[in-house]
């Protein structure tokens, strides 16, 4: 079974908005050079979830982990992603399994990282913002 990783973010009209997500994808690619990986967006940006999923499946991935790059499990995660996954499941049947993970912002490590970053503003100089 070949695994793939699909990072799924909201998307925005401003291309600079996607910079942190692209940085995550680049770091993942550097840490796991052979891992089939795609960054996809719900709206405004390309590729879409379906396009990225099709690319991973075309690479031979039979198990695709979908990581919602959202700060919480809101409407997009609860209402928008399930029908997208249902379409993929109907299209690929049993040949590909789609593993939807919780939104990143709901994970303890991310909550702690945001806590630490917020407190760092009080504790001393930070890296300059670019």
N, CA, C and O atoms as a printed pandas DataFrame, in Angstrom:
     atom_number atom_name residue_name chain_id  residue_number  x_coord  y_coord  z_coord
0              1         N          UNK        A               1    0.842   -1.174    0.000
1              2        CA          UNK        A               1    0.000    0.000    0.000
2              3         C          UNK        A               1    0.891    1.242    0.000
3              4         O          UNK        A               1    1.731    1.414    0.883
4              5         N          UNK        A               2    0.703    2.085   -0.978
5              6        CA          UNK        A               2    1.468    3.315   -1.092
6              7         C          UNK        A               2    0.682    4.463   -0.468
7              8         O          UNK        A               2   -0.474    4.700   -0.819
8              9         N          UNK        A               3    1.319    5.170    0.457
9             10        CA          UNK        A               3    0.644    6.266    1.153
10            11         C          UNK        A               3    0.958    7.610    0.511
11            12         O          UNK        A               3    2.054    7.830   -0.005
12            13         N          UNK        A               4   -0.017    8.496    0.552
13            14        CA          UNK        A               4    0.162    9.868    0.104
14            15         C          UNK        A               4   -0.379   10.801    1.169
15            16         O          UNK        A               4   -1.165   10.396    2.025
16            17         N          UNK        A               5    0.045   12.048    1.112
17            18        CA          UNK        A               5   -0.378   13.054    2.078
18            19         C          UNK        A               5   -0.939   14.249    1.328
19            20         O          UNK        A               5   -0.280   14.824    0.462
20            21         N          UNK        A               6   -2.168   14.612    1.676
21            22        CA          UNK        A               6   -2.839   15.733    1.043
22            23         C          UNK        A               6   -3.145   16.777    2.126
23            24         O          UNK        A               6   -3.970   16.541    3.008
24            25         N          UNK        A               7   -2.482   17.917    2.049
25            26        CA          UNK        A               7   -2.740   19.023    2.962
26            27         C          UNK        A               7   -3.855   19.855    2.348
27            28         O          UNK        A               7   -3.772   20.243    1.183
28            29         N          UNK        A               8   -4.895   20.130    3.121
29            30        CA          UNK        A               8   -6.070   20.800    2.573
30            31         C          UNK        A               8   -6.356   22.078    3.350
31            32         O          UNK        A               8   -6.717   22.037    4.526
32            33         N          UNK        A               9   -6.188   23.218    2.671
33            34        CA          UNK        A               9   -6.395   24.526    3.286
34            35         C          UNK        A               9   -7.581   25.231    2.637
35            36         O          UNK        A               9   -8.094   24.788    1.610
36            37         N          UNK        A              10   -8.006   26.326    3.246
37            38        CA          UNK        A              10   -9.187   27.045    2.763
38            39         C          UNK        A              10   -8.956   27.689    1.409
39            40         O          UNK        A              10   -9.732   27.466    0.480
40            41         N          UNK        A              11   -7.915   28.475    1.283
41            42        CA          UNK        A              11   -7.672   29.245    0.066
42            43         C          UNK        A              11   -8.091   30.688    0.269
43            44         O          UNK        A              11   -8.908   30.991    1.138
44            45         N          UNK        A              12   -7.526   31.576   -0.537
45            46        CA          UNK        A              12   -7.828   33.007   -0.441
46            47         C          UNK        A              12   -7.508   33.663   -1.771
47            48         O          UNK        A              12   -6.803   33.097   -2.607
48            49         N          UNK        A              13   -8.033   34.860   -1.955
49            50        CA          UNK        A              13   -7.752   35.600   -3.189
50            51         C          UNK        A              13   -6.319   36.135   -3.210
51            52         O          UNK        A              13   -5.734   36.308   -4.279
52            53         N          UNK        A              14   -5.762   36.393   -2.043
53            54        CA          UNK        A              14   -4.405   36.923   -1.928
54            55         C          UNK        A              14   -3.406   35.763   -1.928
55            56         O          UNK        A              14   -3.431   34.943   -1.010
56            57         N          UNK        A              15   -2.533   35.672   -2.929
57            58        CA          UNK        A              15   -1.608   34.544   -2.995
58            59         C          UNK        A              15   -0.646   34.469   -1.806
59            60         O          UNK        A              15   -0.166   33.386   -1.471
60            61         N          UNK        A              16   -0.361   35.603   -1.168
61            62        CA          UNK        A              16    0.526   35.578    0.003
62            63         C          UNK        A              16   -0.073   34.804    1.167
63            64         O          UNK        A              16    0.661   34.317    2.027
64            65         N          UNK        A              17   -1.387   34.683    1.207
65            66        CA          UNK        A              17   -2.059   33.956    2.276
66            67         C          UNK        A              17   -1.563   32.510    2.349
67            68         O          UNK        A              17   -1.478   31.940    3.437
68            69         N          UNK        A              18   -1.241   31.924    1.218
69            70        CA          UNK        A              18   -0.864   30.502    1.160
70            71         C          UNK        A              18    0.588   30.256    1.553
71            72         O          UNK        A              18    1.000   29.101    1.656
72            73         N          UNK        A              19    1.368   31.297    1.774
73            74        CA          UNK        A              19    2.792   31.131    2.067
74            75         C          UNK        A              19    3.079   30.177    3.230
75            76         O          UNK        A              19    3.942   29.313    3.078
76            77         N          UNK        A              20    2.402   30.282    4.391
77            78        CA          UNK        A              20    2.707   29.338    5.476
78            79         C          UNK        A              20    2.382   27.884    5.113
79            80         O          UNK        A              20    3.078   26.963    5.541
80            81         N          UNK        A              21    1.335   27.686    4.332
81            82        CA          UNK        A              21    0.961   26.324    3.947
82            83         C          UNK        A              21    1.977   25.740    2.965
83            84         O          UNK        A              21    2.319   24.560    3.036
84            85         N          UNK        A              22    2.449   26.577    2.058
85            86        CA          UNK        A              22    3.491   26.137    1.135
86            87         C          UNK        A              22    4.775   25.818    1.902
87            88         O          UNK        A              22    5.498   24.887    1.546
88            89         N          UNK        A              23    5.060   26.592    2.952
89            90        CA          UNK        A              23    6.246   26.326    3.771
90            91         C          UNK        A              23    6.122   24.978    4.486
91            92         O          UNK        A              23    7.096   24.230    4.576
92            93         N          UNK        A              24    4.934   24.672    4.988
93            94        CA          UNK        A              24    4.716   23.365    5.621
94            95         C          UNK        A              24    4.936   22.258    4.597
95            96         O          UNK        A              24    5.616   21.273    4.882
96            97         N          UNK        A              25    4.367   22.416    3.412
97            98        CA          UNK        A              25    4.528   21.400    2.370
98            99         C          UNK        A              25    6.007   21.232    2.002
99           100         O          UNK        A              25    6.473   20.108    1.814
100          101         N          UNK        A              26    6.741   22.334    1.900
101          102        CA          UNK        A              26    8.159   22.268    1.555
102          103         C          UNK        A              26    8.957   21.559    2.658
103          104         O          UNK        A              26    9.843   20.757    2.361
104          105         N          UNK        A              27    8.653   21.846    3.903
105          106        CA          UNK        A              27    9.359   21.181    5.008
106          107         C          UNK        A              27    9.050   19.685    5.037
107          108         O          UNK        A              27    9.935   18.863    5.275
108          109         N          UNK        A              28    7.788   19.344    4.792
109          110        CA          UNK        A              28    7.434   17.925    4.740
110          111         C          UNK        A              28    8.182   17.221    3.611
111          112         O          UNK        A              28    8.696   16.117    3.792
112          113         N          UNK        A              29    8.239   17.861    2.451
113          114        CA          UNK        A              29    8.939   17.269    1.303
114          115         C          UNK        A              29   10.423   17.082    1.613
115          116         O          UNK        A              29   11.029   16.094    1.197
116          117         N          UNK        A              30   11.000   18.023    2.338
117          118        CA          UNK        A              30   12.419   17.910    2.698
118          119         C          UNK        A              30   12.652   16.786    3.704
119          120         O          UNK        A              30   13.666   16.090    3.647
120          121         N          UNK        A              31   11.701   16.614    4.629
121          122        CA          UNK        A              31   11.852   15.579    5.655
122          123         C          UNK        A              31   11.502   14.195    5.145
123          124         O          UNK        A              31   12.036   13.201    5.637
124          125         N          UNK        A              32   10.618   14.114    4.172
125          126        CA          UNK        A              32   10.204   12.830    3.583
126          127         C          UNK        A              32   10.275   12.939    2.056
127          128         O          UNK        A              32    9.242   13.035    1.393
128          129         N          UNK        A              33   11.488   12.924    1.501
129          130        CA          UNK        A              33   11.645   13.185    0.068
130          131         C          UNK        A              33   10.844   12.264   -0.855
131          132         O          UNK        A              33   10.435   12.706   -1.928
132          133         N          UNK        A              34   10.608   11.038   -0.493
133          134        CA          UNK        A              34    9.881   10.125   -1.372
134          135         C          UNK        A              34    8.379   10.120   -1.179
135          136         O          UNK        A              34    7.665    9.405   -1.882
136          137         N          UNK        A              35    7.892   10.902   -0.242
137          138        CA          UNK        A              35    6.462   10.888    0.080
138          139         C          UNK        A              35    5.657   11.649   -0.969
139          140         O          UNK        A              35    5.911   12.831   -1.202
140          141         N          UNK        A              36    4.692   10.990   -1.601
141          142        CA          UNK        A              36    3.790   11.719   -2.488
142          143         C          UNK        A              36    2.972   12.716   -1.654
143          144         O          UNK        A              36    2.303   12.331   -0.695
144          145         N          UNK        A              37    3.036   13.987   -2.025
145          146        CA          UNK        A              37    2.482   15.067   -1.217
146          147         C          UNK        A              37    1.871   16.118   -2.122
147          148         O          UNK        A              37    2.443   16.479   -3.150
148          149         N          UNK        A              38    0.704   16.605   -1.731
149          150        CA          UNK        A              38    0.060   17.710   -2.452
150          151         C          UNK        A              38   -0.570   18.650   -1.442
151          152         O          UNK        A              38   -1.043   18.231   -0.385
152          153         N          UNK        A              39   -0.568   19.929   -1.789
153          154        CA          UNK        A              39   -1.279   20.964   -1.055
154          155         C          UNK        A              39   -2.454   21.375   -1.921
155          156         O          UNK        A              39   -2.278   21.710   -3.092
156          157         N          UNK        A              40   -3.659   21.353   -1.351
157          158        CA          UNK        A              40   -4.873   21.681   -2.105
158          159         C          UNK        A              40   -5.690   22.705   -1.335
159          160         O          UNK        A              40   -5.456   22.954   -0.153
160          161         N          UNK        A              41   -6.663   23.296   -2.038
161          162        CA          UNK        A              41   -7.451   24.374   -1.456
162          163         C          UNK        A              41   -8.944   24.175   -1.726
163          164         O          UNK        A              41   -9.346   23.619   -2.748
164          165         N          UNK        A              42   -9.740   24.646   -0.778
165          166        CA          UNK        A              42  -11.193   24.561   -0.896
166          167         C          UNK        A              42  -11.723   25.533   -1.940
167          168         O          UNK        A              42  -12.594   25.187   -2.738
168          169         N          UNK        A              43  -11.191   26.751   -1.929
169          170        CA          UNK        A              43  -11.695   27.747   -2.882
170          171         C          UNK        A              43  -10.625   28.791   -3.176
171          172         O          UNK        A              43   -9.650   28.930   -2.438
172          173         N          UNK        A              44  -10.826   29.514   -4.262
173          174        CA          UNK        A              44  -10.001   30.635   -4.700
174          175         C          UNK        A              44   -8.627   30.253   -5.237
175          176         O          UNK        A              44   -8.063   31.008   -6.029
176          177         N          UNK        A              45   -8.069   29.120   -4.843
177          178        CA          UNK        A              45   -6.716   28.741   -5.243
178          179         C          UNK        A              45   -6.728   27.331   -5.821
179          180         O          UNK        A              45   -7.665   26.561   -5.615
180          181         N          UNK        A              46   -5.677   27.023   -6.540
181          182        CA          UNK        A              46   -5.517   25.709   -7.155
182          183         C          UNK        A              46   -4.294   25.024   -6.561
183          184         O          UNK        A              46   -3.359   25.690   -6.117
184          185         N          UNK        A              47   -4.302   23.715   -6.554
185          186        CA          UNK        A              47   -5.322   22.804   -7.052
186          187         C          UNK        A              47   -6.450   22.612   -6.034
187          188         O          UNK        A              47   -6.308   22.912   -4.848
188          189         N          UNK        A              48   -7.546   22.111   -6.532
189          190        CA          UNK        A              48   -8.665   21.746   -5.661
190          191         C          UNK        A              48   -8.344   20.410   -4.987
191          192         O          UNK        A              48   -7.383   19.732   -5.349
192          193         N          UNK        A              49   -9.155   20.054   -4.017
193          194        CA          UNK        A              49   -8.990   18.755   -3.355
194          195         C          UNK        A              49   -9.065   17.636   -4.384
195          196         O          UNK        A              49   -8.241   16.721   -4.370
196          197         N          UNK        A              50  -10.037   17.704   -5.266
197          198        CA          UNK        A              50  -10.210   16.650   -6.270
198          199         C          UNK        A              50   -9.002   16.561   -7.202
199          200         O          UNK        A              50   -8.535   15.463   -7.505
200          201         N          UNK        A              51   -8.498   17.700   -7.656
201          202        CA          UNK        A              51   -7.331   17.682   -8.543
202          203         C          UNK        A              51   -6.117   17.065   -7.841
203          204         O          UNK        A              51   -5.431   16.215   -8.408
204          205         N          UNK        A              52   -5.860   17.494   -6.614
205          206        CA          UNK        A              52   -4.708   16.980   -5.868
206          207         C          UNK        A              52   -4.870   15.490   -5.575
207          208         O          UNK        A              52   -3.911   14.724   -5.674
208          209         N          UNK        A              53   -6.085   15.085   -5.216
209          210        CA          UNK        A              53   -6.351   13.671   -4.941
210          211         C          UNK        A              53   -6.121   12.823   -6.183
211          212         O          UNK        A              53   -5.532   11.745   -6.109
212          213         N          UNK        A              54   -6.589   13.318   -7.326
213          214        CA          UNK        A              54   -6.380   12.591   -8.579
214          215         C          UNK        A              54   -4.896   12.453   -8.906
215          216         O          UNK        A              54   -4.461   11.414   -9.404
216          217         N          UNK        A              55   -4.112   13.508   -8.623
217          218        CA          UNK        A              55   -2.672   13.448   -8.870
218          219         C          UNK        A              55   -2.014   12.384   -7.988
219          220         O          UNK        A              55   -1.166   11.623   -8.453
220          221         N          UNK        A              56   -2.408   12.338   -6.722
221          222        CA          UNK        A              56   -1.835   11.336   -5.813
222          223         C          UNK        A              56   -2.236    9.923   -6.231
223          224         O          UNK        A              56   -1.412    9.008   -6.208
224          225         N          UNK        A              57   -3.488    9.747   -6.608
225          226        CA          UNK        A              57   -3.945    8.430   -7.062
226          227         C          UNK        A              57   -3.205    8.022   -8.338
227          228         O          UNK        A              57   -2.851    6.855   -8.505
228          229         N          UNK        A              58   -2.972    8.978   -9.233
229          230        CA          UNK        A              58   -2.247    8.684  -10.475
230          231         C          UNK        A              58   -0.802    8.283  -10.192
231          232         O          UNK        A              58   -0.188    7.574  -10.989
232          233         N          UNK        A              59   -0.259    8.731   -9.064
233          234        CA          UNK        A              59    1.094    8.339   -8.665
234          235         C          UNK        A              59    1.114    6.941   -8.040
235          236         O          UNK        A              59    2.180    6.430   -7.698
236          237         N          UNK        A              60   -0.041    6.333   -7.891
237          238        CA          UNK        A              60   -0.107    4.994   -7.335
238          239         C          UNK        A              60   -0.441    4.932   -5.858
239          240         O          UNK        A              60   -0.353    3.864   -5.251
240          241         N          UNK        A              61   -0.821    6.055   -5.268
241          242        CA          UNK        A              61   -1.188    6.049   -3.851
242          243         C          UNK        A              61   -2.504    5.295   -3.677
243          244         O          UNK        A              61   -3.485    5.555   -4.374
244          245         N          UNK        A              62   -2.503    4.366   -2.744
245          246        CA          UNK        A              62   -3.723    3.618   -2.461
246          247         C          UNK        A              62   -4.302    3.977   -1.094
247          248         O          UNK        A              62   -5.404    3.549   -0.751
248          249         N          UNK        A              63   -3.564    4.757   -0.322
249          250        CA          UNK        A              63   -4.013    5.231    0.980
250          251         C          UNK        A              63   -3.588    6.697    1.093
251          252         O          UNK        A              63   -2.399    7.006    1.165
252          253         N          UNK        A              64   -4.578    7.592    1.108
253          254        CA          UNK        A              64   -4.277    9.019    1.092
254          255         C          UNK        A              64   -4.781    9.664    2.379
255          256         O          UNK        A              64   -5.975    9.649    2.677
256          257         N          UNK        A              65   -3.842   10.229    3.133
257          258        CA          UNK        A              65   -4.142   10.926    4.382
258          259         C          UNK        A              65   -4.466   12.380    4.046
259          260         O          UNK        A              65   -3.668   13.074    3.415
260          261         N          UNK        A              66   -5.632   12.827    4.471
261          262        CA          UNK        A              66   -6.052   14.210    4.229
262          263         C          UNK        A              66   -5.992   14.960    5.550
263          264         O          UNK        A              66   -6.666   14.603    6.516
264          265         N          UNK        A              67   -5.167   16.011    5.576
265          266        CA          UNK        A              67   -4.972   16.806    6.780
266          267         C          UNK        A              67   -5.597   18.178    6.565
267          268         O          UNK        A              67   -5.052   18.988    5.815
268          269         N          UNK        A              68   -6.732   18.457    7.209
269          270        CA          UNK        A              68   -7.328   19.791    7.101
270          271         C          UNK        A              68   -6.454   20.812    7.835
271          272         O          UNK        A              68   -6.255   20.717    9.046
272          273         N          UNK        A              69   -5.945   21.776    7.094
273          274        CA          UNK        A              69   -5.075   22.808    7.648
274          275         C          UNK        A              69   -5.941   23.967    8.155
275          276         O          UNK        A              69   -5.768   25.116    7.750
276          277         N          UNK        A              70   -6.869   23.636    9.044
277          278        CA          UNK        A              70   -7.804   24.604    9.609
278          279         C          UNK        A              70   -7.543   24.707   11.109
279          280         O          UNK        A              70   -7.094   23.747   11.735
280          281         N          UNK        A              71   -7.828   25.880   11.683
281          282        CA          UNK        A              71   -7.598   26.061   13.117
282          283         C          UNK        A              71   -8.665   25.402   13.977
283          284         O          UNK        A              71   -8.479   25.261   15.186
284          285         N          UNK        A              72   -9.748   25.009   13.394
285          286        CA          UNK        A              72  -10.790   24.332   14.152
286          287         C          UNK        A              72  -11.704   23.558   13.222
287          288         O          UNK        A              72  -11.630   23.684   12.000
288          289         N          UNK        A              73  -12.561   22.761   13.822
289          290        CA          UNK        A              73  -13.513   21.961   13.054
290          291         C          UNK        A              73  -14.803   22.756   12.909
291          292         O          UNK        A              73  -15.773   22.547   13.638
292          293         N          UNK        A              74  -14.785   23.671   11.949
293          294        CA          UNK        A              74  -15.962   24.486   11.679
294          295         C          UNK        A              74  -16.751   23.919   10.520
295          296         O          UNK        A              74  -16.642   22.740   10.182
296          297         N          UNK        A              75  -17.546   24.783    9.921
297          298        CA          UNK        A              75  -18.435   24.372    8.845
298          299         C          UNK        A              75  -17.729   23.754    7.657
299          300         O          UNK        A              75  -18.221   22.785    7.077
300          301         N          UNK        A              76  -16.577   24.304    7.286
301          302        CA          UNK        A              76  -15.870   23.739    6.125
302          303         C          UNK        A              76  -15.471   22.288    6.379
303          304         O          UNK        A              76  -15.619   21.434    5.505
304          305         N          UNK        A              77  -14.970   22.019    7.568
305          306        CA          UNK        A              77  -14.537   20.658    7.880
306          307         C          UNK        A              77  -15.747   19.729    8.021
307          308         O          UNK        A              77  -15.718   18.592    7.550
308          309         N          UNK        A              78  -16.798   20.213    8.664
309          310        CA          UNK        A              78  -17.972   19.359    8.889
310          311         C          UNK        A              78  -18.872   19.230    7.671
311          312         O          UNK        A              78  -19.421   18.157    7.419
312          313         N          UNK        A              79  -19.032   20.320    6.903
313          314        CA          UNK        A              79  -20.015   20.289    5.813
314          315         C          UNK        A              79  -19.415   20.192    4.418
315          316         O          UNK        A              79  -19.993   19.543    3.546
316          317         N          UNK        A              80  -18.274   20.823    4.192
317          318        CA          UNK        A              80  -17.740   20.885    2.828
318          319         C          UNK        A              80  -16.862   19.694    2.464
319          320         O          UNK        A              80  -16.914   19.210    1.333
320          321         N          UNK        A              81  -16.063   19.222    3.404
321          322        CA          UNK        A              81  -15.137   18.133    3.078
322          323         C          UNK        A              81  -15.851   16.795    2.875
323          324         O          UNK        A              81  -15.516   16.090    1.923
324          325         N          UNK        A              82  -16.823   16.402    3.720
325          326        CA          UNK        A              82  -17.451   15.083    3.517
326          327         C          UNK        A              82  -18.013   14.830    2.124
327          328         O          UNK        A              82  -17.785   13.746    1.587
328          329         N          UNK        A              83  -18.743   15.779    1.497
329          330        CA          UNK        A              83  -19.224   15.476    0.142
330          331         C          UNK        A              83  -18.093   15.365   -0.885
331          332         O          UNK        A              83  -18.200   14.612   -1.853
332          333         N          UNK        A              84  -17.013   16.116   -0.670
333          334        CA          UNK        A              84  -15.864   15.993   -1.571
334          335         C          UNK        A              84  -15.254   14.600   -1.465
335          336         O          UNK        A              84  -14.906   13.984   -2.473
336          337         N          UNK        A              85  -15.128   14.112   -0.232
337          338        CA          UNK        A              85  -14.585   12.762   -0.030
338          339         C          UNK        A              85  -15.531   11.696   -0.571
339          340         O          UNK        A              85  -15.093   10.689   -1.127
340          341         N          UNK        A              86  -16.808   11.923   -0.408
341          342        CA          UNK        A              86  -17.784   10.951   -0.919
342          343         C          UNK        A              86  -17.655   10.796   -2.430
343          344         O          UNK        A              86  -17.727    9.684   -2.953
344          345         N          UNK        A              87  -17.464   11.916   -3.130
345          346        CA          UNK        A              87  -17.281   11.848   -4.588
346          347         C          UNK        A              87  -16.014   11.067   -4.945
347          348         O          UNK        A              87  -16.008   10.268   -5.882
348          349         N          UNK        A              88  -14.951   11.307   -4.191
349          350        CA          UNK        A              88  -13.711   10.570   -4.448
350          351         C          UNK        A              88  -13.899    9.080   -4.194
351          352         O          UNK        A              88  -13.435    8.250   -4.975
352          353         N          UNK        A              89  -14.580    8.741   -3.101
353          354        CA          UNK        A              89  -14.820    7.335   -2.784
354          355         C          UNK        A              89  -15.655    6.670   -3.864
355          356         O          UNK        A              89  -15.399    5.523   -4.230
356          357         N          UNK        A              90  -16.652    7.381   -4.376
357          358        CA          UNK        A              90  -17.474    6.815   -5.451
358          359         C          UNK        A              90  -16.650    6.612   -6.719
359          360         O          UNK        A              90  -16.804    5.609   -7.416
360          361         N          UNK        A              91  -15.784    7.561   -7.007
361          362        CA          UNK        A              91  -14.974    7.476   -8.226
362          363         C          UNK        A              91  -13.935    6.357   -8.148
363          364         O          UNK        A              91  -13.753    5.613   -9.111
364          365         N          UNK        A              92  -13.259    6.234   -7.012
365          366        CA          UNK        A              92  -12.153    5.285   -6.886
366          367         C          UNK        A              92  -12.559    3.948   -6.261
367          368         O          UNK        A              92  -11.806    2.978   -6.342
368          369         N          UNK        A              93  -13.724    3.887   -5.647
369          370        CA          UNK        A              93  -14.153    2.642   -5.022
370          371         C          UNK        A              93  -13.156    2.177   -3.980
371          372         O          UNK        A              93  -12.636    2.974   -3.200
372          373         N          UNK        A              94  -12.896    0.878   -3.976
373          374        CA          UNK        A              94  -12.001    0.292   -2.975
374          375         C          UNK        A              94  -10.527    0.397   -3.366
375          376         O          UNK        A              94   -9.664   -0.061   -2.617
376          377         N          UNK        A              95  -10.223    0.989   -4.521
377          378        CA          UNK        A              95   -8.822    1.047   -4.956
378          379         C          UNK        A              95   -8.002    2.071   -4.167
379          380         O          UNK        A              95   -6.779    1.957   -4.082
380          381         N          UNK        A              96   -8.678    3.070   -3.591
381          382        CA          UNK        A              96   -7.984    4.092   -2.797
382          383         C          UNK        A              96   -8.764    4.306   -1.507
383          384         O          UNK        A              96   -9.986    4.450   -1.529
384          385         N          UNK        A              97   -8.056    4.326   -0.385
385          386        CA          UNK        A              97   -8.716    4.674    0.880
386          387         C          UNK        A              97   -8.360    6.120    1.223
387          388         O          UNK        A              97   -7.215    6.548    1.076
388          389         N          UNK        A              98   -9.355    6.850    1.678
389          390        CA          UNK        A              98   -9.230    8.270    2.006
390          391         C          UNK        A              98   -9.342    8.407    3.517
391          392         O          UNK        A              98  -10.390    8.107    4.090
392          393         N          UNK        A              99   -8.276    8.855    4.166
393          394        CA          UNK        A              99   -8.227    8.931    5.625
394          395         C          UNK        A              99   -8.262   10.401    6.047
395          396         O          UNK        A              99   -7.250   11.099    5.982
396          397         N          UNK        A             100   -9.419   10.855    6.473
397          398        CA          UNK        A             100   -9.579   12.247    6.890
398          399         C          UNK        A             100   -9.191   12.376    8.352
399          400         O          UNK        A             100   -9.746   11.698    9.216
400          401         N          UNK        A             101   -8.242   13.245    8.618
401          402        CA          UNK        A             101   -7.758   13.483    9.977
402          403         C          UNK        A             101   -8.417   14.725   10.567
403          404         O          UNK        A             101   -8.987   15.524    9.825
404          405         N          UNK        A             102   -8.352   14.904   11.886
405          406        CA          UNK        A             102   -8.925   16.097   12.503
406          407         C          UNK        A             102   -8.208   17.366   12.031
407          408         O          UNK        A             102   -7.053   17.328   11.606
408          409         N          UNK        A             103   -8.916   18.473   12.116
409          410        CA          UNK        A             103   -8.306   19.765   11.787
410          411         C          UNK        A             103   -7.065   19.971   12.646
411          412         O          UNK        A             103   -7.051   19.621   13.826
412          413         N          UNK        A             104   -6.030   20.538   12.050
413          414        CA          UNK        A             104   -4.778   20.725   12.792
414          415         C          UNK        A             104   -4.974   21.530   14.071
415          416         O          UNK        A             104   -4.365   21.222   15.095
416          417         N          UNK        A             105   -5.811   22.551   14.022
417          418        CA          UNK        A             105   -6.009   23.406   15.185
418          419         C          UNK        A             105   -6.652   22.708   16.365
419          420         O          UNK        A             105   -6.652   23.247   17.471
420          421         N          UNK        A             106   -7.195   21.530   16.159
421          422        CA          UNK        A             106   -7.791   20.761   17.253
422          423         C          UNK        A             106   -6.779   19.843   17.927
423          424         O          UNK        A             106   -7.109   19.180   18.910
424          425         N          UNK        A             107   -5.564   19.795   17.416
425          426        CA          UNK        A             107   -4.550   18.908   17.972
426          427         C          UNK        A             107   -3.786   19.614   19.099
427          428         O          UNK        A             107   -3.441   20.791   18.996
428          429         N          UNK        A             108   -3.539   18.880   20.148
429          430        CA          UNK        A             108   -2.894   19.447   21.340
430          431         C          UNK        A             108   -1.559   20.115   21.009
431          432         O          UNK        A             108   -1.256   21.181   21.543
432          433         N          UNK        A             109   -0.765   19.505   20.140
433          434        CA          UNK        A             109    0.546   20.083   19.803
434          435         C          UNK        A             109    0.415   21.454   19.159
435          436         O          UNK        A             109    1.231   22.343   19.404
436          437         N          UNK        A             110   -0.599   21.620   18.347
437          438        CA          UNK        A             110   -0.805   22.907   17.671
438          439         C          UNK        A             110   -1.314   23.940   18.672
439          440         O          UNK        A             110   -0.879   25.092   18.656
440          441         N          UNK        A             111   -2.223   23.535   19.530
441          442        CA          UNK        A             111   -2.721   24.450   20.565
442          443         C          UNK        A             111   -1.563   24.916   21.443
443          444         O          UNK        A             111   -1.476   26.096   21.784
444          445         N          UNK        A             112   -0.675   23.994   21.807
445          446        CA          UNK        A             112    0.476   24.377   22.633
446          447         C          UNK        A             112    1.432   25.286   21.856
447          448         O          UNK        A             112    1.976   26.235   22.419
448          449         N          UNK        A             113    1.635   25.006   20.588
449          450        CA          UNK        A             113    2.518   25.854   19.779
450          451         C          UNK        A             113    1.964   27.276   19.678
451          452         O          UNK        A             113    2.724   28.242   19.738
452          453         N          UNK        A             114    0.645   27.408   19.526
453          454        CA          UNK        A             114    0.040   28.748   19.478
454          455         C          UNK        A             114    0.153   29.442   20.834
455          456         O          UNK        A             114    0.358   30.654   20.900
456          457         N          UNK        A             115    0.019   28.679   21.904
457          458        CA          UNK        A             115    0.194   29.235   23.252
458          459         C          UNK        A             115    1.616   29.744   23.423
459          460         O          UNK        A             115    1.829   30.870   23.873
460          461         N          UNK        A             116    2.589   28.913   23.062
461          462        CA          UNK        A             116    3.991   29.287   23.193
462          463         C          UNK        A             116    4.320   30.512   22.345
463          464         O          UNK        A             116    5.018   31.415   22.805
464          465         N          UNK        A             117    3.826   30.546   21.123
465          466        CA          UNK        A             117    4.097   31.686   20.245
466          467         C          UNK        A             117    3.481   32.966   20.790
467          468         O          UNK        A             117    4.077   34.038   20.681
468          469         N          UNK        A             118    2.300   32.864   21.373
469          470        CA          UNK        A             118    1.645   34.044   21.950
470          471         C          UNK        A             118    2.423   34.558   23.153
471          472         O          UNK        A             118    2.613   35.764   23.306
472          473         N          UNK        A             119    2.871   33.647   24.001
473          474        CA          UNK        A             119    3.640   34.051   25.184
474          475         C          UNK        A             119    5.011   34.604   24.807
475          476         O          UNK        A             119    5.558   35.441   25.525
476          477         N          UNK        A             120    5.565   34.149   23.697
477          478        CA          UNK        A             120    6.884   34.614   23.276
478          479         C          UNK        A             120    6.892   36.128   23.042
479          480         O          UNK        A             120    7.928   36.771   23.213
480          481         N          UNK        A             121    5.761   36.697   22.657
481          482        CA          UNK        A             121    5.684   38.150   22.466
482          483         C          UNK        A             121    5.962   38.880   23.781
483          484         O          UNK        A             121    6.465   40.003   23.773
484          485         N          UNK        A             122    5.644   38.259   24.887
485          486        CA          UNK        A             122    5.849   38.879   26.193
486          487         C          UNK        A             122    7.263   38.643   26.730
487          488         O          UNK        A             122    7.740   39.386   27.588
488          489         N          UNK        A             123    7.921   37.610   26.220
489          490        CA          UNK        A             123    9.173   37.167   26.821
490          491         C          UNK        A             123   10.436   37.697   26.158
491          492         O          UNK        A             123   11.532   37.416   26.643
492          493         N          UNK        A             124   10.331   38.436   25.092
493          494        CA          UNK        A             124   11.543   38.971   24.504
494          495         C          UNK        A             124   11.430   39.167   23.004
495          496         O          UNK        A             124   10.370   38.946   22.418
496          497         N          UNK        A             125   12.518   39.578   22.390
497          498        CA          UNK        A             125   12.477   39.867   20.957
498          499         C          UNK        A             125   12.237   38.597   20.146
499          500         O          UNK        A             125   12.719   37.512   20.473
500          501         N          UNK        A             126   11.484   38.781   19.093
501          502        CA          UNK        A             126   11.183   37.679   18.171
502          503         C          UNK        A             126   11.842   37.928   16.836
503          504         O          UNK        A             126   12.399   38.998   16.590
504          505         N          UNK        A             127   11.774   36.944   15.987
505          506        CA          UNK        A             127   12.286   37.103   14.634
506          507         C          UNK        A             127   11.498   38.215   13.945
507          508         O          UNK        A             127   10.300   38.369   14.181
508          509         N          UNK        A             128   12.170   38.986   13.097
509          510        CA          UNK        A             128   11.444   40.033   12.358
510          511         C          UNK        A             128   10.408   39.404   11.430
511          512         O          UNK        A             128   10.638   38.339   10.857
512          513         N          UNK        A             129    9.288   40.062   11.293
513          514        CA          UNK        A             129    8.222   39.588   10.397
514          515         C          UNK        A             129    8.538   40.020    8.982
515          516         O          UNK        A             129    8.959   41.153    8.747
516          517         N          UNK        A             130    8.330   39.095    8.020
517          518        CA          UNK        A             130    8.589   39.422    6.619
518          519         C          UNK        A             130    7.311   39.450    5.846
519          520         O          UNK        A             130    7.323   39.708    4.642
